[in-house]
Amino acid sequence: MAAFLQWRRFNFFDKEVVKDPETSQTYDKLKDINISASVSGRGQLIFGDHDGYLHMLNRELQINSFKAYEIRVSHLFQMKQHNLLISIGEDEQGVNPLIKVWNLEKMEKGIPNCTRISRAIPANKPTPVTCLAAHECLNWMAVGFENGSVIVLKGDITKDRHSKSKVVYENSKPITGLAMKTSGKNIILFVTTGGSVISINISAKQEQKTTLEDFGCCSSCSVMTDHTQDNQLVIGRQDAVYFYQPDGRGPCLAFEGEKLQLHWFRGYLIVVGKENKGLPRAPILGGQTLEMNIVSVYDIQNKFIAYTAPYADVISILCEWGSVYILSGDRKLYHLQEKDTQTKLEMLFKKNNYTLAISLAKSQQYDQDGLIDIFKQYGDHLYGKGDHDGAIDQYIKTIGKLEASYVIRKFLDAQRIHNLTKYLQALHKAQQATEEHTTLLLNCYTKLKDVNKLDEFIMTKDREVDFDVETAMKVCRQAGYHKHALFLAEKHQKHEWYLRIQLEDNKDYQKALEYIGKLEFDEAEENLKKYGKMLISEVPQQTTELLKRLCTDYRPIDRPLIDQVNLDGGIPRIQKASAEEFIHIFVSNSPRLTEFLEHMIKVQPNSPSLLYNTLLELYLHDIVHEKDISAKTDKVRKTEDLLKNPEAKYDLDQALVLCQMNNFKAGILYLYEKAHLYQQILRYHMEHDDYVYVIDTCKKFGAQDSNLWVQALSYFARKEENCKPQLMDVLAHIDKKNLLPPLLVIQTLAHNSTATLSVVKDYIIRRLQLENDQITEDERLIKQYREDTEKKRAQIEELKTTAKIFQAAKCSICNHPLELPSVQSFPSTGTKIFQAAKCAFHPLELPSVHFLCEPHSFHQHICNHPLELPSVHFLCEPHSFHQHCFESYAENDSECPVCAAENRKIMDIIRAQEQSKDLHEFFHNQLERSQDGFSVVADYFGRGVFNKVTLITDSPTRQRTGSRTSSRLP
């Protein structure tokens, strides 16, 4: 038993003799039973004896016995999932075994119902039964015999009808054990003899036999494990214990010594072995000697002995009610109660056997918190012993439950940095690490200079990230591991970190620029604004090209030109940045800025004015500082083209300021002309004493601004050098367009000592002649107006004092004849004779309407019939109307319809003159009284008082109206 002794021994079971609950004495109701078979299950301990009785012992230790066989009970089998008991015994002398199936749920007078009785004889060859097994599905039962045969009964094992039996195995050696197992869809029967171990697939059409071992075991030395050991067959031999699967042998445990019985209990293998010590047998059984047996309980999974003790001639071991019951040869019933898990663990802790404690706790399905506490205690124990490697392994198992700082503080010593690194790695793998843990781990790597570990931790592409990325990048960057920081930044799309490392640490501007070109639009725009100055300074050409793409139609450089949107027929979205937002990054590189702006206004002529203004400023700056004549001429041409480009949206005022600051003459003059600042053009030439350009400017723009000639005259008049040709030219134009009074011309020229009389002689003579002609014409008009006035006065007087003869023959409206002249008397001055005979279309008949203005007469109503008196005549002209025509067309009774429109114009002019006169007087009075005269003037300007009003009339001399008279002659 050398190998057996290598396993550690513990006492994890409490032993006690079963007491009778009624008398509290040792339970002795089994002392007179000559037990031949025993089994347990379904809450009972069942014993069969040599007298054919079955004794069923319940938990209260009450026995129910009944006669099952006439002679003896040889074998018992209790189903686990069904309350069925299978027994084999003899009712007759000789070899005649009977199989009986008892339904323990149906009891009649304390006797269970026997549902089946059948003979167990293989091939009609009577032989004693050695073992029995049944399957939980109740369709398979196997019986082993002493002659080496095994029969299988297929069908409902509770009924004899329709059940078929078949010999599935034959051998020369007795069958020592049978066991059944379900393997997939197959039913496997394990058969053991004294010389072999066989597995038979009894559910197949043709039984498939597999010899698992060429040696076997004794009777009662085989047992089936439970699911914790994958339902294996276990056999016990002198040298060891062997485990078997349907297809072969499994592990082997070297437990030496003769083995009498094997049992299985809750993952424990119970072995009853032989010991050579003897005790006197109990007197009731004669003077025989009792052998001492050793009962050992093995924890197969955790490899330790849970219990071992001697017992006198063990008859049976039964497992029920969560305990183990041992019936010894002295007919005492012993109870083995397993200690609780916590008690077992405390025992292991006291012996510092933490490894076994952990294994035991796991096998006992201990909760996670309990396991963590064991790991912690074990770790502390190992740490105290100086086994730091072992301690850190245990602490790793506590991750997620035990506070990480508890472990980290123990290993902060520089000599323990390897252990700390291992723990921190596990902490990250469990995704329990914080930023501080990541920082600490990376610092450990960097201090150890363990690049391989650092690569494994960071640069494994397919590994799931279990740390804070930004913290890792920060630590790697600070430690100088830029490659690792870059890898993390690129993998996790930390664009800002990637660019900072490339630009600030690696100084790899080209890769940084290429990286920006692969970003999405918003990110590329943001990073170019941030790092544009640096990139323009280091890689100007490539940065400028990227900016061109960004500000026109941006697409990441690694994206195909035709994407899914194009393939689906959609219109791709154009993304472009505002070019004016990037002008500042070219602060140190004017040529690249010029190139960029030229590209932008070429592809986008509607670019903002800032771009044009900036480009113009760059052009002018280059012109000023250019030394090469040819290059300067080319730049001047480009500048003029920009200014004259009709699509250019530069700010006119700013462009003018820029041209003036850089003394760009062509630009100044062009912008003055474009802004219609003709006087500024003239003043510019005057300041530069360009006499020819002064005259040319006046000739070119004099039509738009005649005051240019006046300014030119004043300019030349102030010159002391001989400017006679220019003065002559200017005077000619002033004279031609009558721009200044002669006296003012003379006063202007008086300031010039070189301007002699010969310069202005022709001008003065010509002006005096013109004025003389004008005086003559004015005198003629005065005389004409006086004569016209006298004639009007005479006419008015005649109308007031003498009769008016109306001789109009037709109505002035309908153009029909007026008839029957009539005479209209005037009470105040005399009588008016109306001689109109017809209306405009018909003869004038009564009644008709006559006006005094002229001999105008009308039918009283307008129609197409002759005008009969009364008729209407007006004094204004020979206008006569039928009265009905007049009433239809006249707007009122006092005006001639023909002259009304002309008279209205005249009256409007008169009213306007009178109103203007009053307004001017009021304006002057208010201006004199006001303290702020400018506000008064501004107010009148706003009201349009000074707007020039021109009224156009056909004949200003016809400012008169006629009076109407009507007659109704009988």
GROMACS .gro file of C-alpha atoms in nm, residues 401-616:
model
  216
  401LYS     CA    1  -1.328   4.035  -0.542
  402LEU     CA    2  -1.020   4.131  -0.347
  403GLU     CA    3  -0.918   4.496  -0.360
  404ALA     CA    4  -0.623   4.519  -0.600
  405SER     CA    5  -0.442   4.774  -0.385
  406TYR     CA    6  -0.408   4.507  -0.111
  407VAL     CA    7  -0.190   4.301  -0.343
  408ILE     CA    8  -0.011   4.587  -0.515
  409ARG     CA    9   0.118   4.732  -0.188
  410LYS     CA   10   0.282   4.401  -0.103
  411PHE     CA   11   0.480   4.394  -0.427
  412LEU     CA   12   0.576   4.758  -0.478
  413ASP     CA   13   0.932   4.676  -0.382
  414ALA     CA   14   1.159   4.698  -0.689
  415GLN     CA   15   1.275   4.338  -0.625
  416ARG     CA   16   0.920   4.214  -0.666
  417ILE     CA   17   0.853   4.400  -0.990
  418HIS     CA   18   0.820   4.077  -1.189
  419ASN     CA   19   0.548   3.950  -0.958
  420LEU     CA   20   0.373   4.285  -0.968
  421THR     CA   21   0.387   4.284  -1.347
  422LYS     CA   22   0.229   3.940  -1.358
  423TYR     CA   23  -0.053   4.048  -1.128
  424LEU     CA   24  -0.120   4.366  -1.324
  425GLN     CA   25  -0.131   4.169  -1.647
  426ALA     CA   26  -0.394   3.940  -1.502
  427LEU     CA   27  -0.581   4.242  -1.370
  428HIS     CA   28  -0.602   4.384  -1.722
  429LYS     CA   29  -0.698   4.051  -1.872
  430ALA     CA   30  -0.989   4.032  -1.630
  431GLN     CA   31  -1.086   4.387  -1.735
  432GLN     CA   32  -1.066   4.504  -1.376
  433ALA     CA   33  -0.782   4.750  -1.425
  434THR     CA   34  -0.811   5.123  -1.376
  435GLU     CA   35  -0.603   5.399  -1.535
  436GLU     CA   36  -0.363   5.382  -1.241
  437HIS     CA   37  -0.316   5.010  -1.289
  438THR     CA   38  -0.242   5.057  -1.658
  439THR     CA   39   0.009   5.328  -1.577
  440LEU     CA   40   0.176   5.107  -1.317
  441LEU     CA   41   0.197   4.807  -1.552
  442LEU     CA   42   0.347   5.006  -1.836
  443ASN     CA   43   0.596   5.160  -1.597
  444CYS     CA   44   0.693   4.812  -1.490
  445TYR     CA   45   0.751   4.713  -1.853
  446THR     CA   46   0.955   5.022  -1.921
  447LYS     CA   47   1.165   4.985  -1.607
  448LEU     CA   48   1.230   4.622  -1.691
  449LYS     CA   49   1.297   4.727  -2.052
  450ASP     CA   50   1.090   4.427  -2.149
  451VAL     CA   51   1.003   4.526  -2.503
  452ASN     CA   52   0.866   4.181  -2.584
  453LYS     CA   53   0.615   4.198  -2.302
  454LEU     CA   54   0.529   4.551  -2.398
  455ASP     CA   55   0.471   4.437  -2.756
  456GLU     CA   56   0.258   4.151  -2.636
  457PHE     CA   57   0.054   4.379  -2.413
  458ILE     CA   58   0.001   4.659  -2.665
  459MET     CA   59   0.078   4.555  -3.020
  460THR     CA   60  -0.117   4.231  -3.053
  461LYS     CA   61  -0.370   4.330  -3.316
  462ASP     CA   62  -0.623   4.053  -3.262
  463ARG     CA   63  -0.624   4.077  -2.884
  464GLU     CA   64  -0.914   4.243  -2.713
  465VAL     CA   65  -0.813   4.563  -2.537
  466ASP     CA   66  -0.834   4.534  -2.159
  467PHE     CA   67  -0.679   4.865  -2.053
  468ASP     CA   68  -0.738   5.236  -2.080
  469VAL     CA   69  -0.594   5.332  -2.417
  470GLU     CA   70  -0.519   5.697  -2.344
  471THR     CA   71  -0.338   5.611  -2.024
  472ALA     CA   72  -0.127   5.355  -2.209
  473MET     CA   73  -0.040   5.606  -2.480
  474LYS     CA   74   0.056   5.867  -2.224
  475VAL     CA   75   0.287   5.633  -2.034
  476CYS     CA   76   0.450   5.496  -2.350
  477ARG     CA   77   0.507   5.844  -2.479
  478GLN     CA   78   0.661   5.963  -2.156
  479ALA     CA   79   0.888   5.658  -2.146
  480GLY     CA   80   1.003   5.712  -2.503
  481TYR     CA   81   0.820   5.413  -2.655
  482HIS     CA   82   0.671   5.618  -2.933
  483LYS     CA   83   0.618   5.322  -3.162
  484HIS     CA   84   0.383   5.160  -2.914
  485ALA     CA   85   0.197   5.482  -2.848
  486LEU     CA   86   0.156   5.532  -3.222
  487PHE     CA   87   0.025   5.180  -3.265
  488LEU     CA   88  -0.240   5.236  -3.001
  489ALA     CA   89  -0.336   5.575  -3.139
  490GLU     CA   90  -0.378   5.442  -3.492
  491LYS     CA   91  -0.557   5.123  -3.389
  492HIS     CA   92  -0.807   5.301  -3.169
  493GLN     CA   93  -0.840   5.608  -3.392
  494LYS     CA   94  -0.705   5.851  -3.137
  495HIS     CA   95  -0.622   6.102  -3.407
  496GLU     CA   96  -0.506   6.381  -3.180
  497TRP     CA   97  -0.263   6.152  -2.998
  498TYR     CA   98  -0.126   6.010  -3.323
  499LEU     CA   99  -0.057   6.351  -3.467
  500ARG     CA  100   0.096   6.486  -3.148
  501ILE     CA  101   0.337   6.193  -3.131
  502GLN     CA  102   0.433   6.213  -3.497
  503LEU     CA  103   0.475   6.589  -3.501
  504GLU     CA  104   0.612   6.662  -3.155
  505ASP     CA  105   0.810   6.347  -3.080
  506ASN     CA  106   0.902   6.174  -3.407
  507LYS     CA  107   0.910   6.491  -3.620
  508ASP     CA  108   0.769   6.280  -3.903
  509TYR     CA  109   0.566   6.549  -4.072
  510GLN     CA  110   0.511   6.354  -4.392
  511LYS     CA  111   0.339   6.062  -4.217
  512ALA     CA  112   0.134   6.297  -4.006
  513LEU     CA  113   0.012   6.472  -4.319
  514GLU     CA  114  -0.069   6.140  -4.487
  515TYR     CA  115  -0.263   6.037  -4.178
  516ILE     CA  116  -0.469   6.357  -4.185
  517GLY     CA  117  -0.546   6.288  -4.551
  518LYS     CA  118  -0.711   5.959  -4.450
  519LEU     CA  119  -0.941   6.112  -4.189
  520GLU     CA  120  -1.304   6.200  -4.233
  521PHE     CA  121  -1.381   6.556  -4.335
  522ASP     CA  122  -1.457   6.706  -3.994
  523GLU     CA  123  -1.152   6.551  -3.831
  524ALA     CA  124  -0.922   6.645  -4.119
  525GLU     CA  125  -1.044   7.005  -4.107
  526GLU     CA  126  -0.998   7.030  -3.730
  527ASN     CA  127  -0.646   6.888  -3.734
  528LEU     CA  128  -0.532   7.102  -4.026
  529LYS     CA  129  -0.645   7.410  -3.839
  530LYS     CA  130  -0.453   7.292  -3.536
  531TYR     CA  131  -0.128   7.177  -3.699
  532GLY     CA  132  -0.142   7.366  -4.028
  533LYS     CA  133   0.129   7.621  -3.942
  534MET     CA  134   0.374   7.350  -3.845
  535LEU     CA  135   0.301   7.142  -4.154
  536ILE     CA  136   0.327   7.441  -4.389
  537SER     CA  137   0.661   7.521  -4.237
  538GLU     CA  138   0.798   7.167  -4.279
  539VAL     CA  139   0.616   7.014  -4.580
  540PRO     CA  140   0.470   7.316  -4.758
  541GLN     CA  141   0.395   7.167  -5.097
  542GLN     CA  142   0.216   6.854  -4.970
  543THR     CA  143   0.022   7.053  -4.712
  544THR     CA  144  -0.090   7.301  -4.976
  545GLU     CA  145  -0.213   7.017  -5.199
  546LEU     CA  146  -0.409   6.868  -4.910
  547LEU     CA  147  -0.565   7.206  -4.836
  548LYS     CA  148  -0.670   7.238  -5.199
  549ARG     CA  149  -0.853   6.906  -5.170
  550LEU     CA  150  -1.002   6.996  -4.836
  551CYS     CA  151  -1.146   7.326  -4.962
  552THR     CA  152  -1.286   7.196  -5.292
  553ASP     CA  153  -1.427   6.843  -5.283
  554TYR     CA  154  -1.271   6.647  -4.999
  555ARG     CA  155  -1.257   6.269  -4.991
  556PRO     CA  156  -1.025   6.060  -4.771
  557ILE     CA  157  -0.727   5.951  -4.976
  558ASP     CA  158  -0.785   5.582  -4.905
  559ARG     CA  159  -1.151   5.592  -5.006
  560PRO     CA  160  -1.238   5.480  -5.362
  561LEU     CA  161  -1.362   5.739  -5.607
  562ILE     CA  162  -1.674   5.533  -5.672
  563ASP     CA  163  -1.840   5.416  -5.355
  564GLN     CA  164  -2.169   5.251  -5.273
  565VAL     CA  165  -2.359   5.578  -5.300
  566ASN     CA  166  -2.252   5.615  -5.663
  567LEU     CA  167  -2.334   5.254  -5.738
  568ASP     CA  168  -2.682   5.300  -5.592
  569GLY     CA  169  -2.741   5.597  -5.822
  570GLY     CA  170  -2.728   5.856  -5.544
  571ILE     CA  171  -2.560   6.196  -5.560
  572PRO     CA  172  -2.249   6.199  -5.342
  573ARG     CA  173  -2.231   6.474  -5.083
  574ILE     CA  174  -1.967   6.736  -5.155
  575GLN     CA  175  -1.773   6.834  -4.845
  576LYS     CA  176  -1.548   7.136  -4.849
  577ALA     CA  177  -1.400   7.368  -4.590
  578SER     CA  178  -1.393   7.747  -4.595
  579ALA     CA  179  -1.065   7.853  -4.749
  580GLU     CA  180  -1.053   8.182  -4.558
  581GLU     CA  181  -1.019   7.989  -4.231
  582PHE     CA  182  -0.678   7.854  -4.339
  583ILE     CA  183  -0.512   8.175  -4.457
  584HIS     CA  184  -0.344   8.228  -4.122
  585ILE     CA  185  -0.146   7.902  -4.141
  586PHE     CA  186   0.057   8.040  -4.437
  587VAL     CA  187   0.196   8.321  -4.226
  588SER     CA  188   0.554   8.217  -4.301
  589ASN     CA  189   0.512   8.102  -4.661
  590SER     CA  190   0.369   8.362  -4.897
  591PRO     CA  191   0.443   8.170  -5.221
  592ARG     CA  192   0.235   7.871  -5.102
  593LEU     CA  193  -0.042   8.102  -4.991
  594THR     CA  194  -0.041   8.266  -5.332
  595GLU     CA  195  -0.060   7.925  -5.498
  596PHE     CA  196  -0.345   7.819  -5.270
  597LEU     CA  197  -0.547   8.138  -5.326
  598GLU     CA  198  -0.495   8.127  -5.703
  599HIS     CA  199  -0.625   7.772  -5.708
  600MET     CA  200  -0.929   7.856  -5.499
  601ILE     CA  201  -1.043   8.156  -5.703
  602LYS     CA  202  -0.986   7.957  -6.019
  603VAL     CA  203  -1.205   7.662  -5.919
  604GLN     CA  204  -1.445   7.876  -5.713
  605PRO     CA  205  -1.480   8.222  -5.869
  606ASN     CA  206  -1.748   8.308  -5.616
  607SER     CA  207  -1.499   8.281  -5.331
  608PRO     CA  208  -1.533   8.532  -5.044
  609SER     CA  209  -1.380   8.878  -5.077
  610LEU     CA  210  -1.117   8.792  -4.813
  611LEU     CA  211  -0.947   8.555  -5.057
  612TYR     CA  212  -0.933   8.816  -5.333
  613ASN     CA  213  -0.816   9.086  -5.094
  614THR     CA  214  -0.541   8.863  -4.956
  615LEU     CA  215  -0.427   8.756  -5.302
  616LEU     CA  216  -0.418   9.120  -5.416
   0.00000   0.00000   0.00000
